[in-house]
JSON list of C-alpha atoms in Angstrom, two decimals:
[
{"chain": "A", "resi": 1, "resn": "MET", "atom": "CA", "xyz": [-6.13, -17.55, -3.52]},
{"chain": "A", "resi": 2, "resn": "ASN", "atom": "CA", "xyz": [-6.27, -18.91, -0.03]},
{"chain": "A", "resi": 3, "resn": "LYS", "atom": "CA", "xyz": [-8.29, -16.69, 2.05]},
{"chain": "A", "resi": 4, "resn": "VAL", "atom": "CA", "xyz": [-6.40, -13.48, 3.35]},
{"chain": "A", "resi": 5, "resn": "LYS", "atom": "CA", "xyz": [-6.44, -11.55, 6.32]},
{"chain": "A", "resi": 6, "resn": "VAL", "atom": "CA", "xyz": [-7.62, -8.51, 6.35]},
{"chain": "A", "resi": 7, "resn": "ASN", "atom": "CA", "xyz": [-8.90, -6.21, 9.56]},
{"chain": "A", "resi": 8, "resn": "ILE", "atom": "CA", "xyz": [-12.41, -4.30, 9.00]},
{"chain": "A", "resi": 9, "resn": "VAL", "atom": "CA", "xyz": [-12.40, -0.61, 10.24]},
{"chain": "A", "resi": 10, "resn": "ASP", "atom": "CA", "xyz": [-15.71, 0.94, 10.00]},
{"chain": "A", "resi": 11, "resn": "PHE", "atom": "CA", "xyz": [-16.45, 4.34, 9.97]},
{"chain": "A", "resi": 12, "resn": "SER", "atom": "CA", "xyz": [-20.06, 3.30, 8.34]},
{"chain": "A", "resi": 13, "resn": "PRO", "atom": "CA", "xyz": [-22.62, 3.13, 10.97]},
{"chain": "A", "resi": 14, "resn": "LYS", "atom": "CA", "xyz": [-25.62, 4.51, 8.08]},
{"chain": "A", "resi": 15, "resn": "SER", "atom": "CA", "xyz": [-24.43, 1.82, 5.55]},
{"chain": "A", "resi": 16, "resn": "PRO", "atom": "CA", "xyz": [-25.48, -1.53, 7.30]},
{"chain": "A", "resi": 17, "resn": "LEU", "atom": "CA", "xyz": [-26.66, -3.32, 4.54]},
{"chain": "A", "resi": 18, "resn": "LYS", "atom": "CA", "xyz": [-24.41, -1.78, 1.65]},
{"chain": "A", "resi": 19, "resn": "LYS", "atom": "CA", "xyz": [-21.42, -3.15, 4.12]},
{"chain": "A", "resi": 20, "resn": "GLU", "atom": "CA", "xyz": [-23.33, -6.69, 4.59]},
{"chain": "A", "resi": 21, "resn": "PHE", "atom": "CA", "xyz": [-23.41, -7.07, 1.14]},
{"chain": "A", "resi": 22, "resn": "LEU", "atom": "CA", "xyz": [-19.50, -5.88, 0.44]},
{"chain": "A", "resi": 23, "resn": "LEU", "atom": "CA", "xyz": [-18.24, -8.52, 3.11]},
{"chain": "A", "resi": 24, "resn": "ARG", "atom": "CA", "xyz": [-20.48, -11.40, 1.66]},
{"chain": "A", "resi": 25, "resn": "SER", "atom": "CA", "xyz": [-19.33, -10.84, -1.67]},
{"chain": "A", "resi": 26, "resn": "MET", "atom": "CA", "xyz": [-15.68, -11.02, -0.80]},
{"chain": "A", "resi": 27, "resn": "ASP", "atom": "CA", "xyz": [-15.15, -14.54, 0.29]},
{"chain": "A", "resi": 28, "resn": "PHE", "atom": "CA", "xyz": [-11.79, -14.13, -0.51]},
{"chain": "A", "resi": 29, "resn": "ILE", "atom": "CA", "xyz": [-11.01, -12.18, 2.80]},
{"chain": "A", "resi": 30, "resn": "ASP", "atom": "CA", "xyz": [-10.86, -13.45, 6.46]},
{"chain": "A", "resi": 31, "resn": "SER", "atom": "CA", "xyz": [-12.37, -10.46, 8.21]},
{"chain": "A", "resi": 32, "resn": "GLU", "atom": "CA", "xyz": [-10.74, -10.18, 11.55]},
{"chain": "A", "resi": 33, "resn": "LYS", "atom": "CA", "xyz": [-12.09, -7.88, 14.50]},
{"chain": "A", "resi": 34, "resn": "ALA", "atom": "CA", "xyz": [-10.37, -3.97, 15.73]},
{"chain": "A", "resi": 35, "resn": "SER", "atom": "CA", "xyz": [-8.68, -6.21, 18.39]},
{"chain": "A", "resi": 36, "resn": "GLU", "atom": "CA", "xyz": [-6.86, -8.20, 16.72]},
{"chain": "A", "resi": 37, "resn": "ALA", "atom": "CA", "xyz": [-5.68, -5.61, 13.68]},
{"chain": "A", "resi": 38, "resn": "GLU", "atom": "CA", "xyz": [-1.86, -6.39, 14.57]},
{"chain": "A", "resi": 39, "resn": "ASN", "atom": "CA", "xyz": [-2.40, -9.74, 12.58]},
{"chain": "A", "resi": 40, "resn": "SER", "atom": "CA", "xyz": [-3.15, -8.26, 9.58]},
{"chain": "A", "resi": 41, "resn": "LYS", "atom": "CA", "xyz": [-1.28, -6.33, 7.18]},
{"chain": "A", "resi": 42, "resn": "TYR", "atom": "CA", "xyz": [-4.16, -5.12, 5.01]},
{"chain": "A", "resi": 43, "resn": "HIS", "atom": "CA", "xyz": [-7.27, -2.73, 6.33]},
{"chain": "A", "resi": 44, "resn": "LEU", "atom": "CA", "xyz": [-10.11, -2.37, 4.80]},
{"chain": "A", "resi": 45, "resn": "MET", "atom": "CA", "xyz": [-12.07, 0.86, 5.99]},
{"chain": "A", "resi": 46, "resn": "LEU", "atom": "CA", "xyz": [-15.80, 1.77, 5.56]},
{"chain": "A", "resi": 47, "resn": "VAL", "atom": "CA", "xyz": [-16.92, 5.80, 5.82]},
{"chain": "A", "resi": 48, "resn": "ASP", "atom": "CA", "xyz": [-20.23, 7.26, 4.94]},
{"chain": "A", "resi": 49, "resn": "ASN", "atom": "CA", "xyz": [-20.14, 10.50, 6.09]},
{"chain": "A", "resi": 50, "resn": "VAL", "atom": "CA", "xyz": [-17.69, 13.07, 6.01]},
{"chain": "A", "resi": 51, "resn": "GLU", "atom": "CA", "xyz": [-17.51, 13.86, 9.76]},
{"chain": "A", "resi": 52, "resn": "ASP", "atom": "CA", "xyz": [-15.52, 10.94, 10.22]},
{"chain": "A", "resi": 53, "resn": "ILE", "atom": "CA", "xyz": [-12.53, 11.69, 7.69]},
{"chain": "A", "resi": 54, "resn": "ALA", "atom": "CA", "xyz": [-10.66, 13.01, 10.12]},
{"chain": "A", "resi": 55, "resn": "GLN", "atom": "CA", "xyz": [-10.10, 10.19, 12.36]},
{"chain": "A", "resi": 56, "resn": "LEU", "atom": "CA", "xyz": [-9.89, 7.89, 9.22]},
{"chain": "A", "resi": 57, "resn": "ILE", "atom": "CA", "xyz": [-6.86, 9.64, 8.31]},
{"chain": "A", "resi": 58, "resn": "LEU", "atom": "CA", "xyz": [-5.40, 9.45, 11.65]},
{"chain": "A", "resi": 59, "resn": "HIS", "atom": "CA", "xyz": [-5.91, 5.75, 11.31]},
{"chain": "A", "resi": 60, "resn": "LEU", "atom": "CA", "xyz": [-4.23, 5.89, 7.97]},
{"chain": "A", "resi": 61, "resn": "ARG", "atom": "CA", "xyz": [-1.31, 7.54, 9.23]},
{"chain": "A", "resi": 62, "resn": "ALA", "atom": "CA", "xyz": [-0.62, 5.15, 12.15]},
{"chain": "A", "resi": 63, "resn": "MET", "atom": "CA", "xyz": [-1.24, 1.88, 9.40]},
{"chain": "A", "resi": 64, "resn": "SER", "atom": "CA", "xyz": [1.38, 3.13, 7.41]},
{"chain": "A", "resi": 65, "resn": "LYS", "atom": "CA", "xyz": [3.50, 3.80, 9.81]},
{"chain": "A", "resi": 66, "resn": "LYS", "atom": "CA", "xyz": [3.41, 0.05, 9.98]},
{"chain": "A", "resi": 67, "resn": "ASN", "atom": "CA", "xyz": [4.09, -0.38, 6.20]},
{"chain": "A", "resi": 68, "resn": "HIS", "atom": "CA", "xyz": [0.49, -1.77, 6.16]},
{"chain": "A", "resi": 69, "resn": "ARG", "atom": "CA", "xyz": [-2.06, -1.66, 3.05]},
{"chain": "A", "resi": 70, "resn": "SER", "atom": "CA", "xyz": [-5.35, 0.50, 3.65]},
{"chain": "A", "resi": 71, "resn": "ILE", "atom": "CA", "xyz": [-8.18, 0.09, 1.20]},
{"chain": "A", "resi": 72, "resn": "VAL", "atom": "CA", "xyz": [-10.79, 3.26, 1.90]},
{"chain": "A", "resi": 73, "resn": "ILE", "atom": "CA", "xyz": [-14.22, 2.64, 0.53]},
{"chain": "A", "resi": 74, "resn": "LEU", "atom": "CA", "xyz": [-16.54, 5.46, 0.29]},
{"chain": "A", "resi": 75, "resn": "MET", "atom": "CA", "xyz": [-19.96, 4.21, 0.68]},
{"chain": "A", "resi": 76, "resn": "TYR", "atom": "CA", "xyz": [-21.34, 7.38, -1.29]},
{"chain": "A", "resi": 77, "resn": "PRO", "atom": "CA", "xyz": [-20.25, 9.26, -4.29]},
{"chain": "A", "resi": 78, "resn": "GLU", "atom": "CA", "xyz": [-20.44, 12.68, -2.58]},
{"chain": "A", "resi": 79, "resn": "LEU", "atom": "CA", "xyz": [-17.73, 11.52, -0.59]},
{"chain": "A", "resi": 80, "resn": "TYR", "atom": "CA", "xyz": [-15.48, 10.99, -3.43]},
{"chain": "A", "resi": 81, "resn": "GLN", "atom": "CA", "xyz": [-14.27, 14.72, -4.18]},
{"chain": "A", "resi": 82, "resn": "SER", "atom": "CA", "xyz": [-10.87, 15.16, -5.36]},
{"chain": "A", "resi": 83, "resn": "THR", "atom": "CA", "xyz": [-9.69, 16.38, -2.26]},
{"chain": "A", "resi": 84, "resn": "THR", "atom": "CA", "xyz": [-10.94, 13.93, -0.17]},
{"chain": "A", "resi": 85, "resn": "VAL", "atom": "CA", "xyz": [-9.36, 10.90, -2.10]},
{"chain": "A", "resi": 86, "resn": "PHE", "atom": "CA", "xyz": [-6.02, 13.13, -2.53]},
{"chain": "A", "resi": 87, "resn": "ASN", "atom": "CA", "xyz": [-6.08, 14.13, 1.60]},
{"chain": "A", "resi": 88, "resn": "LEU", "atom": "CA", "xyz": [-6.92, 9.90, 2.15]},
{"chain": "A", "resi": 89, "resn": "LEU", "atom": "CA", "xyz": [-4.28, 8.73, -0.55]},
{"chain": "A", "resi": 90, "resn": "ASP", "atom": "CA", "xyz": [-1.35, 11.41, 0.94]},
{"chain": "A", "resi": 91, "resn": "SER", "atom": "CA", "xyz": [-2.37, 9.86, 4.78]},
{"chain": "A", "resi": 92, "resn": "GLY", "atom": "CA", "xyz": [-1.26, 6.65, 3.55]},
{"chain": "A", "resi": 93, "resn": "ALA", "atom": "CA", "xyz": [-4.63, 4.64, 1.81]},
{"chain": "A", "resi": 94, "resn": "SER", "atom": "CA", "xyz": [-3.01, 2.26, -0.74]},
{"chain": "A", "resi": 95, "resn": "LEU", "atom": "CA", "xyz": [-6.57, 2.38, -2.70]},
{"chain": "A", "resi": 96, "resn": "VAL", "atom": "CA", "xyz": [-9.91, 4.96, -2.87]},
{"chain": "A", "resi": 97, "resn": "LEU", "atom": "CA", "xyz": [-12.80, 3.27, -4.05]},
{"chain": "A", "resi": 98, "resn": "ASP", "atom": "CA", "xyz": [-16.31, 4.46, -4.70]},
{"chain": "A", "resi": 99, "resn": "PHE", "atom": "CA", "xyz": [-18.52, 2.14, -3.61]},
{"chain": "A", "resi": 100, "resn": "GLU", "atom": "CA", "xyz": [-21.72, 2.48, -5.73]},
{"chain": "A", "resi": 101, "resn": "ARG", "atom": "CA", "xyz": [-19.67, 3.53, -8.61]},
{"chain": "A", "resi": 102, "resn": "THR", "atom": "CA", "xyz": [-16.68, 1.23, -8.88]},
{"chain": "A", "resi": 103, "resn": "SER", "atom": "CA", "xyz": [-18.08, -1.87, -11.25]},
{"chain": "A", "resi": 104, "resn": "PHE", "atom": "CA", "xyz": [-16.93, -5.43, -9.76]},
{"chain": "A", "resi": 105, "resn": "LEU", "atom": "CA", "xyz": [-16.20, -3.92, -6.76]},
{"chain": "A", "resi": 106, "resn": "ASP", "atom": "CA", "xyz": [-15.32, -6.87, -5.41]},
{"chain": "A", "resi": 107, "resn": "GLN", "atom": "CA", "xyz": [-12.82, -8.03, -8.25]},
{"chain": "A", "resi": 108, "resn": "VAL", "atom": "CA", "xyz": [-11.11, -4.56, -7.96]},
{"chain": "A", "resi": 109, "resn": "ILE", "atom": "CA", "xyz": [-10.10, -5.66, -4.36]},
{"chain": "A", "resi": 110, "resn": "ARG", "atom": "CA", "xyz": [-9.12, -9.09, -4.99]},
{"chain": "A", "resi": 111, "resn": "GLU", "atom": "CA", "xyz": [-6.78, -8.22, -7.57]},
{"chain": "A", "resi": 112, "resn": "ASN", "atom": "CA", "xyz": [-5.06, -5.49, -5.59]},
{"chain": "A", "resi": 113, "resn": "ILE", "atom": "CA", "xyz": [-4.90, -8.13, -2.82]},
{"chain": "A", "resi": 114, "resn": "ASP", "atom": "CA", "xyz": [-3.13, -10.56, -5.06]},
{"chain": "A", "resi": 115, "resn": "ARG", "atom": "CA", "xyz": [-0.79, -7.61, -6.92]},
{"chain": "A", "resi": 116, "resn": "TRP", "atom": "CA", "xyz": [0.40, -6.81, -2.95]},
{"chain": "A", "resi": 117, "resn": "GLU", "atom": "CA", "xyz": [0.71, -10.39, -1.85]},
{"chain": "A", "resi": 118, "resn": "THR", "atom": "CA", "xyz": [2.90, -11.25, -4.92]},
{"chain": "A", "resi": 119, "resn": "ILE", "atom": "CA", "xyz": [4.92, -7.87, -4.32]},
{"chain": "A", "resi": 120, "resn": "GLU", "atom": "CA", "xyz": [6.09, -8.69, -0.75]},
{"chain": "A", "resi": 121, "resn": "SER", "atom": "CA", "xyz": [6.85, -12.54, -2.14]},
{"chain": "A", "resi": 122, "resn": "LEU", "atom": "CA", "xyz": [9.30, -11.21, -4.39]},
{"chain": "A", "resi": 123, "resn": "LEU", "atom": "CA", "xyz": [10.21, -8.64, -1.53]},
{"chain": "A", "resi": 124, "resn": "HIS", "atom": "CA", "xyz": [11.21, -11.67, 0.45]},
{"chain": "A", "resi": 125, "resn": "SER", "atom": "CA", "xyz": [12.66, -14.02, -2.22]},
{"chain": "A", "resi": 126, "resn": "SER", "atom": "CA", "xyz": [16.18, -14.88, -1.95]},
{"chain": "A", "resi": 127, "resn": "TYR", "atom": "CA", "xyz": [17.18, -12.68, -5.22]},
{"chain": "A", "resi": 128, "resn": "VAL", "atom": "CA", "xyz": [16.47, -9.73, -3.22]},
{"chain": "A", "resi": 129, "resn": "LYS", "atom": "CA", "xyz": [18.08, -10.91, 0.16]},
{"chain": "A", "resi": 130, "resn": "GLU", "atom": "CA", "xyz": [21.99, -11.93, -1.81]},
{"chain": "A", "resi": 131, "resn": "ASN", "atom": "CA", "xyz": [21.44, -9.15, -4.07]},
{"chain": "A", "resi": 132, "resn": "LEU", "atom": "CA", "xyz": [19.56, -5.66, -2.06]},
{"chain": "A", "resi": 133, "resn": "VAL", "atom": "CA", "xyz": [20.52, -5.56, 1.38]},
{"chain": "A", "resi": 134, "resn": "GLY", "atom": "CA", "xyz": [18.56, -3.11, 4.28]},
{"chain": "A", "resi": 135, "resn": "GLU", "atom": "CA", "xyz": [15.90, -3.40, 6.28]},
{"chain": "A", "resi": 136, "resn": "SER", "atom": "CA", "xyz": [14.70, 0.27, 7.01]},
{"chain": "A", "resi": 137, "resn": "ALA", "atom": "CA", "xyz": [10.79, 1.28, 6.28]},
{"chain": "A", "resi": 138, "resn": "VAL", "atom": "CA", "xyz": [12.21, 3.52, 3.58]},
{"chain": "A", "resi": 139, "resn": "TRP", "atom": "CA", "xyz": [14.24, 0.96, 1.61]},
{"chain": "A", "resi": 140, "resn": "LYS", "atom": "CA", "xyz": [11.84, -1.84, 1.71]},
{"chain": "A", "resi": 141, "resn": "ASN", "atom": "CA", "xyz": [9.13, 0.43, 0.46]},
{"chain": "A", "resi": 142, "resn": "THR", "atom": "CA", "xyz": [11.47, 1.43, -2.10]},
{"chain": "A", "resi": 143, "resn": "LEU", "atom": "CA", "xyz": [12.11, -2.13, -3.21]},
{"chain": "A", "resi": 144, "resn": "ARG", "atom": "CA", "xyz": [8.00, -2.30, -3.35]},
{"chain": "A", "resi": 145, "resn": "GLU", "atom": "CA", "xyz": [7.60, 0.50, -5.86]},
{"chain": "A", "resi": 146, "resn": "ILE", "atom": "CA", "xyz": [10.57, -0.89, -7.82]},
{"chain": "A", "resi": 147, "resn": "ILE", "atom": "CA", "xyz": [9.08, -4.41, -7.81]},
{"chain": "A", "resi": 148, "resn": "GLU", "atom": "CA", "xyz": [6.12, -2.87, -8.43]},
{"chain": "A", "resi": 149, "resn": "ILE", "atom": "CA", "xyz": [6.98, -1.34, -11.62]},
{"chain": "A", "resi": 150, "resn": "ALA", "atom": "CA", "xyz": [9.32, -4.31, -13.43]},
{"chain": "A", "resi": 151, "resn": "VAL", "atom": "CA", "xyz": [6.23, -7.10, -12.58]},
{"chain": "A", "resi": 152, "resn": "PHE", "atom": "CA", "xyz": [3.03, -4.92, -13.67]},
{"chain": "A", "resi": 153, "resn": "THR", "atom": "CA", "xyz": [4.13, -2.74, -16.03]},
{"chain": "A", "resi": 154, "resn": "ASN", "atom": "CA", "xyz": [5.81, -2.25, -19.19]},
{"chain": "A", "resi": 155, "resn": "SER", "atom": "CA", "xyz": [7.01, 1.13, -17.84]},
{"chain": "A", "resi": 156, "resn": "SER", "atom": "CA", "xyz": [10.26, 3.18, -18.37]},
{"chain": "A", "resi": 157, "resn": "ILE", "atom": "CA", "xyz": [12.25, 4.00, -15.49]},
{"chain": "A", "resi": 158, "resn": "LEU", "atom": "CA", "xyz": [14.60, 6.98, -14.69]},
{"chain": "A", "resi": 159, "resn": "ILE", "atom": "CA", "xyz": [16.75, 5.79, -11.22]},
{"chain": "A", "resi": 160, "resn": "GLU", "atom": "CA", "xyz": [18.58, 9.03, -10.01]},
{"chain": "A", "resi": 161, "resn": "GLY", "atom": "CA", "xyz": [20.74, 9.17, -6.86]},
{"chain": "A", "resi": 162, "resn": "GLU", "atom": "CA", "xyz": [24.20, 9.69, -6.45]},
{"chain": "A", "resi": 163, "resn": "SER", "atom": "CA", "xyz": [27.59, 7.49, -6.98]},
{"chain": "A", "resi": 164, "resn": "GLY", "atom": "CA", "xyz": [27.54, 4.43, -4.57]},
{"chain": "A", "resi": 165, "resn": "CYS", "atom": "CA", "xyz": [23.54, 4.41, -3.81]},
{"chain": "A", "resi": 166, "resn": "GLY", "atom": "CA", "xyz": [22.83, 1.58, -5.76]},
{"chain": "A", "resi": 167, "resn": "LYS", "atom": "CA", "xyz": [21.40, 2.54, -8.69]},
{"chain": "A", "resi": 168, "resn": "GLU", "atom": "CA", "xyz": [23.03, -0.10, -10.95]},
{"chain": "A", "resi": 169, "resn": "LYS", "atom": "CA", "xyz": [21.27, -3.10, -8.74]},
{"chain": "A", "resi": 170, "resn": "LEU", "atom": "CA", "xyz": [17.90, -1.62, -8.30]},
{"chain": "A", "resi": 171, "resn": "SER", "atom": "CA", "xyz": [18.38, -1.28, -12.22]},
{"chain": "A", "resi": 172, "resn": "LYS", "atom": "CA", "xyz": [19.37, -5.22, -12.30]},
{"chain": "A", "resi": 173, "resn": "LEU", "atom": "CA", "xyz": [16.42, -5.82, -9.68]},
{"chain": "A", "resi": 174, "resn": "VAL", "atom": "CA", "xyz": [14.14, -4.06, -12.76]},
{"chain": "A", "resi": 175, "resn": "HIS", "atom": "CA", "xyz": [16.07, -6.46, -15.22]},
{"chain": "A", "resi": 176, "resn": "HIS", "atom": "CA", "xyz": [15.22, -9.79, -12.91]},
{"chain": "A", "resi": 177, "resn": "PHE", "atom": "CA", "xyz": [11.79, -9.59, -12.47]},
{"chain": "A", "resi": 178, "resn": "ASP", "atom": "CA", "xyz": [10.91, -7.98, -15.80]},
{"chain": "A", "resi": 179, "resn": "THR", "atom": "CA", "xyz": [7.98, -10.89, -17.13]},
{"chain": "A", "resi": 180, "resn": "ARG", "atom": "CA", "xyz": [8.08, -9.81, -20.74]},
{"chain": "A", "resi": 181, "resn": "LYS", "atom": "CA", "xyz": [9.47, -13.10, -22.42]},
{"chain": "A", "resi": 182, "resn": "ASP", "atom": "CA", "xyz": [11.45, -11.14, -25.54]},
{"chain": "A", "resi": 183, "resn": "LYS", "atom": "CA", "xyz": [14.04, -9.16, -22.99]},
{"chain": "A", "resi": 184, "resn": "ALA", "atom": "CA", "xyz": [17.40, -9.44, -23.41]},
{"chain": "A", "resi": 185, "resn": "LYS", "atom": "CA", "xyz": [20.63, -9.83, -21.61]},
{"chain": "A", "resi": 186, "resn": "PHE", "atom": "CA", "xyz": [21.46, -6.70, -19.19]},
{"chain": "A", "resi": 187, "resn": "THR", "atom": "CA", "xyz": [23.59, -4.42, -20.75]},
{"chain": "A", "resi": 188, "resn": "LEU", "atom": "CA", "xyz": [25.31, -1.60, -18.50]},
{"chain": "A", "resi": 189, "resn": "VAL", "atom": "CA", "xyz": [26.57, 1.87, -20.57]},
{"chain": "A", "resi": 190, "resn": "ASP", "atom": "CA", "xyz": [28.86, 4.21, -18.91]},
{"chain": "A", "resi": 191, "resn": "CYS", "atom": "CA", "xyz": [27.02, 7.25, -20.59]},
{"chain": "A", "resi": 192, "resn": "ALA", "atom": "CA", "xyz": [29.78, 9.23, -19.05]},
{"chain": "A", "resi": 193, "resn": "THR", "atom": "CA", "xyz": [32.14, 7.64, -22.21]},
{"chain": "A", "resi": 194, "resn": "LEU", "atom": "CA", "xyz": [29.95, 8.36, -24.87]},
{"chain": "A", "resi": 195, "resn": "SER", "atom": "CA", "xyz": [30.76, 11.47, -26.75]},
{"chain": "A", "resi": 196, "resn": "LYS", "atom": "CA", "xyz": [27.96, 13.68, -27.14]},
{"chain": "A", "resi": 197, "resn": "ASP", "atom": "CA", "xyz": [27.53, 13.57, -31.05]},
{"chain": "A", "resi": 198, "resn": "LEU", "atom": "CA", "xyz": [27.80, 9.70, -31.01]},
{"chain": "A", "resi": 199, "resn": "SER", "atom": "CA", "xyz": [25.32, 8.93, -27.92]},
{"chain": "A", "resi": 200, "resn": "GLY", "atom": "CA", "xyz": [22.26, 8.61, -30.45]},
{"chain": "A", "resi": 201, "resn": "SER", "atom": "CA", "xyz": [23.79, 6.14, -32.43]},
{"chain": "A", "resi": 202, "resn": "GLU", "atom": "CA", "xyz": [25.29, 4.08, -29.35]},
{"chain": "A", "resi": 203, "resn": "PHE", "atom": "CA", "xyz": [21.93, 3.79, -27.91]},
{"chain": "A", "resi": 204, "resn": "TYR", "atom": "CA", "xyz": [19.58, 3.47, -30.94]},
{"chain": "A", "resi": 205, "resn": "GLY", "atom": "CA", "xyz": [21.81, 2.36, -33.82]},
{"chain": "A", "resi": 206, "resn": "HIS", "atom": "CA", "xyz": [22.26, 3.41, -37.13]},
{"chain": "A", "resi": 207, "resn": "GLU", "atom": "CA", "xyz": [22.25, 3.08, -40.65]},
{"chain": "A", "resi": 208, "resn": "LYS", "atom": "CA", "xyz": [25.69, 1.10, -42.57]},
{"chain": "A", "resi": 209, "resn": "GLY", "atom": "CA", "xyz": [27.44, 3.57, -44.17]},
{"chain": "A", "resi": 210, "resn": "ALA", "atom": "CA", "xyz": [25.82, 7.19, -41.74]},
{"chain": "A", "resi": 211, "resn": "PHE", "atom": "CA", "xyz": [29.58, 7.84, -41.06]},
{"chain": "A", "resi": 212, "resn": "THR", "atom": "CA", "xyz": [30.91, 7.55, -44.84]}
]
């Protein structure tokens, strides 16, 4: 993996040794000063006191509007409270980690940045550009979410929306980026044409002679 530009946002004046240890362990990042933050789409935010949480939330919201990814490192376990973590995630943090209780912290950060880099690469692929046109931030974030689910999980997906909003297009996107080797061809089924009594057999099959 090439070095990735990461903006370091430092709210950790009480933890210089922890900060130094963390940054030294992450040889895959090219850390930047706050003045160069516009060149970074990733932000590593270090905080070691509760008084700075409010300011950190404001910073997260600003970065979220630019569709940047932010990783928050809480330097002390007492800061890692459910309410605090929820507020940080709700304000735009992509990941919130406990410095002392997260095993292989540098590896976790690297794996997530790798994951986001893959998603961005697929988002700008020719398939997406040719089949899912749109430039709004909301649409791009929707595509990022769909691509992440398709590539990195085996989860089932329910896509809801009004007629003509693009549900079939998104379904084909999921199938296209599905990495399972045993996937079959994409099959489109119009549920409105299925009778209630026979829908089970249409979806899941039936044994020979079941209707005789």
